[in-house]
PDB file of N, CA and C in Angstrom:
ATOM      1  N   UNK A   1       0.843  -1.178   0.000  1.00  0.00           N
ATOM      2  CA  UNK A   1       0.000   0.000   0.000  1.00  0.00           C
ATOM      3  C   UNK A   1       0.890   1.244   0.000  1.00  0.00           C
ATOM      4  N   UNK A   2       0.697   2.390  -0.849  1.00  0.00           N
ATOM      5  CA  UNK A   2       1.372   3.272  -0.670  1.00  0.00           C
ATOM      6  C   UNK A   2       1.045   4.307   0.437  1.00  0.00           C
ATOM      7  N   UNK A   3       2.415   4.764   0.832  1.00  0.00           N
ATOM      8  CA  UNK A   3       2.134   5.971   1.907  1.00  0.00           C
ATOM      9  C   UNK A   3       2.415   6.602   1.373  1.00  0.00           C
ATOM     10  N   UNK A   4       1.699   8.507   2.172  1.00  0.00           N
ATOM     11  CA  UNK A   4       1.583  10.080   1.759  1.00  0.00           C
ATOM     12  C   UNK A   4       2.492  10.238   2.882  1.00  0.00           C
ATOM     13  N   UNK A   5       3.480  11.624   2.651  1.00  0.00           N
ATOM     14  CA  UNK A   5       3.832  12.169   3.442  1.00  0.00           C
ATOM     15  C   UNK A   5       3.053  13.210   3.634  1.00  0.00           C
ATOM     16  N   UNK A   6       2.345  13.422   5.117  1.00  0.00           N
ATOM     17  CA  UNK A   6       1.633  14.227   5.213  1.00  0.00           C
ATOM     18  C   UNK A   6       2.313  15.688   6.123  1.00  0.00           C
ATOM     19  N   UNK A   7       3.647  15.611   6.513  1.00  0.00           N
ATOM     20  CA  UNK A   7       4.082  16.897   7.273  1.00  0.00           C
ATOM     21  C   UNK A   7       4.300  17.624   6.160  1.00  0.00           C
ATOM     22  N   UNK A   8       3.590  18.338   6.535  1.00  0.00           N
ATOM     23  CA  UNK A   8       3.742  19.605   5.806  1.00  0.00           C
ATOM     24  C   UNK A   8       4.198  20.806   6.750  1.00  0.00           C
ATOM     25  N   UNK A   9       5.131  20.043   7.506  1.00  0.00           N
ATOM     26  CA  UNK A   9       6.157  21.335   7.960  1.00  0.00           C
ATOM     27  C   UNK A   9       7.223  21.388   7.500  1.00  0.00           C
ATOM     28  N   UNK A  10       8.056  19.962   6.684  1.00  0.00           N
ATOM     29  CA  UNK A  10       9.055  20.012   6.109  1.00  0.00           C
ATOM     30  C   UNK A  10       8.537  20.370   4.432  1.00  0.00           C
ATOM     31  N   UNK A  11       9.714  21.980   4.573  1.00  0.00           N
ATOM     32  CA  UNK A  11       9.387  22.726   3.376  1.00  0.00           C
ATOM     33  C   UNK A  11      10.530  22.716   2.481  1.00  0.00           C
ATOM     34  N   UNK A  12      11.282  21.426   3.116  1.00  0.00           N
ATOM     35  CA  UNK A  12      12.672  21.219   2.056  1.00  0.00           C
ATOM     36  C   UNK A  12      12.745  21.814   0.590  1.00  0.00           C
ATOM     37  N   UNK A  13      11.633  20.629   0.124  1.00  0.00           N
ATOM     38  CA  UNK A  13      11.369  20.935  -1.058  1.00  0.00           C
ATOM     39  C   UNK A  13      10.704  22.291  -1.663  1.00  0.00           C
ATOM     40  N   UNK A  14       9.676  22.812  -0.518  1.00  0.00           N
ATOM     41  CA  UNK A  14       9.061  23.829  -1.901  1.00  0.00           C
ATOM     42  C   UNK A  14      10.003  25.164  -1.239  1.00  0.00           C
ATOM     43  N   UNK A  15      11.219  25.342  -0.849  1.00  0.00           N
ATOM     44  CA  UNK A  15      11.680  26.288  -0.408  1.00  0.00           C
ATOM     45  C   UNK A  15      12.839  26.462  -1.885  1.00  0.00           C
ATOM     46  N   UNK A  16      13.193  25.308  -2.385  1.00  0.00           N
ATOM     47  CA  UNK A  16      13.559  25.292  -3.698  1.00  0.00           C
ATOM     48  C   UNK A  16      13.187  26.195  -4.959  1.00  0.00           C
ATOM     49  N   UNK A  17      13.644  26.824  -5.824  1.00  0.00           N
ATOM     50  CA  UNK A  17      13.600  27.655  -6.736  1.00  0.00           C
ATOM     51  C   UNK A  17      14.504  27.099  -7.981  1.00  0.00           C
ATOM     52  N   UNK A  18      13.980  26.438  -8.572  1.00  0.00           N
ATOM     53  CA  UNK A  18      14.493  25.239 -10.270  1.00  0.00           C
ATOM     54  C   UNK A  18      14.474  26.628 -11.730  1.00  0.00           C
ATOM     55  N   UNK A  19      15.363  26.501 -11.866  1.00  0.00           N
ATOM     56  CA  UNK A  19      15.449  27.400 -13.397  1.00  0.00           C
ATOM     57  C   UNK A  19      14.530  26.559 -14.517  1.00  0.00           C
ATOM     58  N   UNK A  20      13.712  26.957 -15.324  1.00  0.00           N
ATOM     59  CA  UNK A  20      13.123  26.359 -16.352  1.00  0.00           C
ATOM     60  C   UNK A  20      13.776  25.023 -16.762  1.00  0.00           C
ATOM     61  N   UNK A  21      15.439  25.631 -17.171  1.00  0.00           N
ATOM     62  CA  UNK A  21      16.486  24.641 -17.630  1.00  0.00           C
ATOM     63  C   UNK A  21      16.692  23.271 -16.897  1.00  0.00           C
ATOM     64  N   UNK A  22      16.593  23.612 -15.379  1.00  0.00           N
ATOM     65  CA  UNK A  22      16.649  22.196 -14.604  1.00  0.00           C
ATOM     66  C   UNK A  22      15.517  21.599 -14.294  1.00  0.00           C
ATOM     67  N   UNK A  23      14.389  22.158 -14.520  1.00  0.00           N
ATOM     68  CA  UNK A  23      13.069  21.439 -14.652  1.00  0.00           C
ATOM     69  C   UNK A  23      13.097  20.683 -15.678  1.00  0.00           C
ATOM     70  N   UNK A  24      13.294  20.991 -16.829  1.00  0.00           N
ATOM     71  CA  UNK A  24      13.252  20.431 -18.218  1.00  0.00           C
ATOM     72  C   UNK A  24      14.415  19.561 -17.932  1.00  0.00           C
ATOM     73  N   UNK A  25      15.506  19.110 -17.525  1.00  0.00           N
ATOM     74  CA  UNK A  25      16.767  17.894 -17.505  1.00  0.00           C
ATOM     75  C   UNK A  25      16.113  17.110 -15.938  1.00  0.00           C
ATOM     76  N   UNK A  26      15.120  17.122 -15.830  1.00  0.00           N
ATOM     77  CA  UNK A  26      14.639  16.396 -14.838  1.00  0.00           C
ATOM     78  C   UNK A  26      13.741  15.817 -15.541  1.00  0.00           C
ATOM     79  N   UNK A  27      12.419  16.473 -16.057  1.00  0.00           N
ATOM     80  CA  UNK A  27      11.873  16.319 -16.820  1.00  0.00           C
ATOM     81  C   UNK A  27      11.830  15.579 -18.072  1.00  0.00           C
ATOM     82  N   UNK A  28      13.089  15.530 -18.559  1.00  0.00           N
ATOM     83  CA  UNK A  28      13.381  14.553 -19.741  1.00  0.00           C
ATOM     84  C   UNK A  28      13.181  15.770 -20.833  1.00  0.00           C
ATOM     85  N   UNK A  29      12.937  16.817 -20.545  1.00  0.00           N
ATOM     86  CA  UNK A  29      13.357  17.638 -22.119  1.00  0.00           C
ATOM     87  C   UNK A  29      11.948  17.823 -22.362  1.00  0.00           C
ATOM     88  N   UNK A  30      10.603  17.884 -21.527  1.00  0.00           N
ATOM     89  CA  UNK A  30       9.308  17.667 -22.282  1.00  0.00           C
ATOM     90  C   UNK A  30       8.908  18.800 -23.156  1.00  0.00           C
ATOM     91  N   UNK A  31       9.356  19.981 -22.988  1.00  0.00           N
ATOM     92  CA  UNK A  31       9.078  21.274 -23.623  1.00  0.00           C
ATOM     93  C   UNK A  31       9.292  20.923 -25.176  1.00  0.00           C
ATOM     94  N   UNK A  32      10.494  20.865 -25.020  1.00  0.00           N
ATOM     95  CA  UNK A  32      11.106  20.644 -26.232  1.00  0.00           C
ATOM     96  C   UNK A  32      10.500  19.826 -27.311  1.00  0.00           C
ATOM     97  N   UNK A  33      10.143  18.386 -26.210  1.00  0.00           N
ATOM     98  CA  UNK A  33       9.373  17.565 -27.190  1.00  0.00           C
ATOM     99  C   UNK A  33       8.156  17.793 -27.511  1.00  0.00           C
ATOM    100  N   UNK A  34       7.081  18.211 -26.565  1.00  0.00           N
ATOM    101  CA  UNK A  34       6.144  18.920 -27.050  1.00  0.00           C
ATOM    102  C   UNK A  34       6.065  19.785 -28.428  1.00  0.00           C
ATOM    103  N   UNK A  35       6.954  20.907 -28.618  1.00  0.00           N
ATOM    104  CA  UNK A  35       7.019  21.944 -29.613  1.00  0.00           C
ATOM    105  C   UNK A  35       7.302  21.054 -30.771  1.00  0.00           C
ATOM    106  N   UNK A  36       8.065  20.035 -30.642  1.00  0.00           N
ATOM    107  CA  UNK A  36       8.451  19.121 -31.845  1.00  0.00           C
ATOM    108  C   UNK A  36       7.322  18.411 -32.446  1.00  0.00           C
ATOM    109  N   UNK A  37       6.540  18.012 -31.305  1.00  0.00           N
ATOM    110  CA  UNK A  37       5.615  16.996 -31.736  1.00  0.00           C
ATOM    111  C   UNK A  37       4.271  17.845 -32.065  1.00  0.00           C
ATOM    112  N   UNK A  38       3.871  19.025 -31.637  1.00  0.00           N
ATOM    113  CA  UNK A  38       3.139  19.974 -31.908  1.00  0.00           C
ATOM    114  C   UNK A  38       3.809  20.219 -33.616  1.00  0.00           C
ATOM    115  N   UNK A  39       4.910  20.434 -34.068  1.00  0.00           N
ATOM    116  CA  UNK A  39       4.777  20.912 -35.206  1.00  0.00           C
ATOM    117  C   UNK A  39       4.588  19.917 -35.995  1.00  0.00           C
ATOM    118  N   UNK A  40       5.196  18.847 -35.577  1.00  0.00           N
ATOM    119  CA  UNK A  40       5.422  17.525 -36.521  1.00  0.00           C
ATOM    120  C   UNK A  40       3.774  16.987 -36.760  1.00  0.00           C
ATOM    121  N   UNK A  41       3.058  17.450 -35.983  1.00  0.00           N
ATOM    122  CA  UNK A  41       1.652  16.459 -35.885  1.00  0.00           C
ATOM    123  C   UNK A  41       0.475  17.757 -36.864  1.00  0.00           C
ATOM    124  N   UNK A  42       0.723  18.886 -36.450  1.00  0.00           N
ATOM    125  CA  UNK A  42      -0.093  20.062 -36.258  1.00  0.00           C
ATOM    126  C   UNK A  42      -0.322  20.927 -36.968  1.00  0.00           C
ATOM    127  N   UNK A  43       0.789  21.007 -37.859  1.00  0.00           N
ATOM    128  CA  UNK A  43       1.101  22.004 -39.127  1.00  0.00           C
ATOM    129  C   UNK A  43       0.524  22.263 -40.631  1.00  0.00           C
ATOM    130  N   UNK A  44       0.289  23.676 -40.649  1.00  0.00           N
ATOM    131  CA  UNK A  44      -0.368  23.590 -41.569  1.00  0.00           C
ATOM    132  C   UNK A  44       0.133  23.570 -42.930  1.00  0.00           C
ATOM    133  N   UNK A  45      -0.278  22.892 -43.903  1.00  0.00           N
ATOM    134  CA  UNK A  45       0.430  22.196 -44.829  1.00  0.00           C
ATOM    135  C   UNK A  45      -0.038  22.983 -46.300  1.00  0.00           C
ATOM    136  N   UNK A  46      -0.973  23.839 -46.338  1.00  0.00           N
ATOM    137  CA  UNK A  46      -1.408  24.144 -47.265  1.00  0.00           C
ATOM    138  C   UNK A  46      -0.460  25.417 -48.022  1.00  0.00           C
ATOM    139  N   UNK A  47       0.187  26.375 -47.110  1.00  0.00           N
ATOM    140  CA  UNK A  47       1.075  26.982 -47.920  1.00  0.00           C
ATOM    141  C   UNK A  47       2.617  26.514 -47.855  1.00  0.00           C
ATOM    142  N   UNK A  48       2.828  25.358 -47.541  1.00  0.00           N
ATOM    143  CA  UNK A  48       4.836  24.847 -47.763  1.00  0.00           C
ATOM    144  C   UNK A  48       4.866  24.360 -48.995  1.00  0.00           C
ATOM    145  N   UNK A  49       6.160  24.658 -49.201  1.00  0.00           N
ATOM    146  CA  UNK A  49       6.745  24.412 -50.455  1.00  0.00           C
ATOM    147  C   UNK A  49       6.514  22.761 -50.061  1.00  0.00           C
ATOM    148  N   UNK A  50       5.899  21.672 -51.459  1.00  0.00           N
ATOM    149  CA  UNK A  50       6.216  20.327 -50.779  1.00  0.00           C
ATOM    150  C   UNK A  50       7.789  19.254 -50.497  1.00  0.00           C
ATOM    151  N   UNK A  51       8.899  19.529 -51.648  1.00  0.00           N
ATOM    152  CA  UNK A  51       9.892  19.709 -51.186  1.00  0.00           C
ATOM    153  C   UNK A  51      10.822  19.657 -49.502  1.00  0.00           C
ATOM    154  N   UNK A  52      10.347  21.229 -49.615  1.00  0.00           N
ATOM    155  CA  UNK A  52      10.793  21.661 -48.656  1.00  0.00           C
ATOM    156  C   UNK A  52      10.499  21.327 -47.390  1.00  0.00           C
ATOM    157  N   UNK A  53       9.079  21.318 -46.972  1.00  0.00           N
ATOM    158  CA  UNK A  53       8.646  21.014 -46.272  1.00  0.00           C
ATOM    159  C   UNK A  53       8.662  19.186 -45.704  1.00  0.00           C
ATOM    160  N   UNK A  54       8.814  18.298 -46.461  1.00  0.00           N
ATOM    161  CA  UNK A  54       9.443  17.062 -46.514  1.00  0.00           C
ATOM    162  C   UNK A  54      10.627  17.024 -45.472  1.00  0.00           C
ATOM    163  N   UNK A  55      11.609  18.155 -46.083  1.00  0.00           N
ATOM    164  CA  UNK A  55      12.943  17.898 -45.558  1.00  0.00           C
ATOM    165  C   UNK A  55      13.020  18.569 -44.546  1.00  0.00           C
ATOM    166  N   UNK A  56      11.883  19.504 -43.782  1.00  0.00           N
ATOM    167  CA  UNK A  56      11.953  19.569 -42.421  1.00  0.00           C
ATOM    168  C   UNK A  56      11.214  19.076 -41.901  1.00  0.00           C
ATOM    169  N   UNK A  57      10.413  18.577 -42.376  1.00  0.00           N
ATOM    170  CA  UNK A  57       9.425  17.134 -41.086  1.00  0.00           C
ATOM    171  C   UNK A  57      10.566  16.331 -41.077  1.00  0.00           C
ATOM    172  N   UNK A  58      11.022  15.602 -42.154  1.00  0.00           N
ATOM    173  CA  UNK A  58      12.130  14.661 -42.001  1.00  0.00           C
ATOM    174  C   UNK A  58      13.272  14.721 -40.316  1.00  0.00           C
ATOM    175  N   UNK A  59      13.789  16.564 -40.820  1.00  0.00           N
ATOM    176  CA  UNK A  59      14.535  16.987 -39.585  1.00  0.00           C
ATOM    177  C   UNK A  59      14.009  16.638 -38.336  1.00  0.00           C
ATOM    178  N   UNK A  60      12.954  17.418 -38.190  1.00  0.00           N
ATOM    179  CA  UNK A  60      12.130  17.115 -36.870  1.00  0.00           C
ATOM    180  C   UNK A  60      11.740  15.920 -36.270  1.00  0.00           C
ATOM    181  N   UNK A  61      11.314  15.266 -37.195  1.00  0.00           N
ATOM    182  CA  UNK A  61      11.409  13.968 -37.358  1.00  0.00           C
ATOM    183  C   UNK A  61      12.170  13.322 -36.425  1.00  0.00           C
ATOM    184  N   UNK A  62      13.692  13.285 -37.003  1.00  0.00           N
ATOM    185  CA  UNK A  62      14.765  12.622 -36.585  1.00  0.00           C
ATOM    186  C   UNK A  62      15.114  13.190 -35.380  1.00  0.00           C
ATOM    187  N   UNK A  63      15.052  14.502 -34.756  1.00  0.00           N
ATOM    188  CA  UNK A  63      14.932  15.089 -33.969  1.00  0.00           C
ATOM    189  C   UNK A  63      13.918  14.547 -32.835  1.00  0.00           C
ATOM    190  N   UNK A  64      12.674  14.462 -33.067  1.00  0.00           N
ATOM    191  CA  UNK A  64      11.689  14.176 -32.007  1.00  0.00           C
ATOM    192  C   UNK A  64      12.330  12.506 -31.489  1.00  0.00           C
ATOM    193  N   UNK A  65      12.512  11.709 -32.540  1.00  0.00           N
ATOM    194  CA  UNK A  65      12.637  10.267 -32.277  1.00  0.00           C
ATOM    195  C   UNK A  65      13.905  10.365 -31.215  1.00  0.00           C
ATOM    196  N   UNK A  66      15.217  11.061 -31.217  1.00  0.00           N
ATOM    197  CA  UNK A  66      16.252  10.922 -30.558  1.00  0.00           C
ATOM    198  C   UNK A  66      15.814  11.583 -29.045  1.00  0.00           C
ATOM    199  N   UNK A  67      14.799  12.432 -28.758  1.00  0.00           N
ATOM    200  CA  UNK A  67      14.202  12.678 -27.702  1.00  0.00           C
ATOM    201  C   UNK A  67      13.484  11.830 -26.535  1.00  0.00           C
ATOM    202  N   UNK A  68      12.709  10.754 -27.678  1.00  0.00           N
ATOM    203  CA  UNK A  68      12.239   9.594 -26.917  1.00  0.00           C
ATOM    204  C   UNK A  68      12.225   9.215 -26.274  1.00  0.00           C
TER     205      UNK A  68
END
């Protein structure tokens, strides 16, 4: 069965102040992957060059997967 810590007099933790940067390397990078997977999924396709646009989903692509 799991236990709660219920003192909430030890303020170890929320006396802490994390830069964006060390939230996110705790986090696993989720920002990042979000914005990736937001464009990769989300984008609107009707004015890219098709080309072009290929070879940066591709990027992102390869990008989002190494995030994983």
């Amino acid at each position: 069965m799991t236990a709660f810590n219920t003192d909430y007099n030890n303020t170890e933790l929320l006396d802490q102040e994390l830069t964006i940067e060390e939230l996110e390397s705790v986090a696993g990078g989720g920002r990042e992957r979000a914005e990736l997977s937001r464009r990769l999924f989300f984008t609107e396709t009707d004015d890219w060059d098709e080309p072009e646009a290929l070879a940066e989903w591709k990027e992102m692509y390869t990008k989002y997967l190494k995030l994983v």
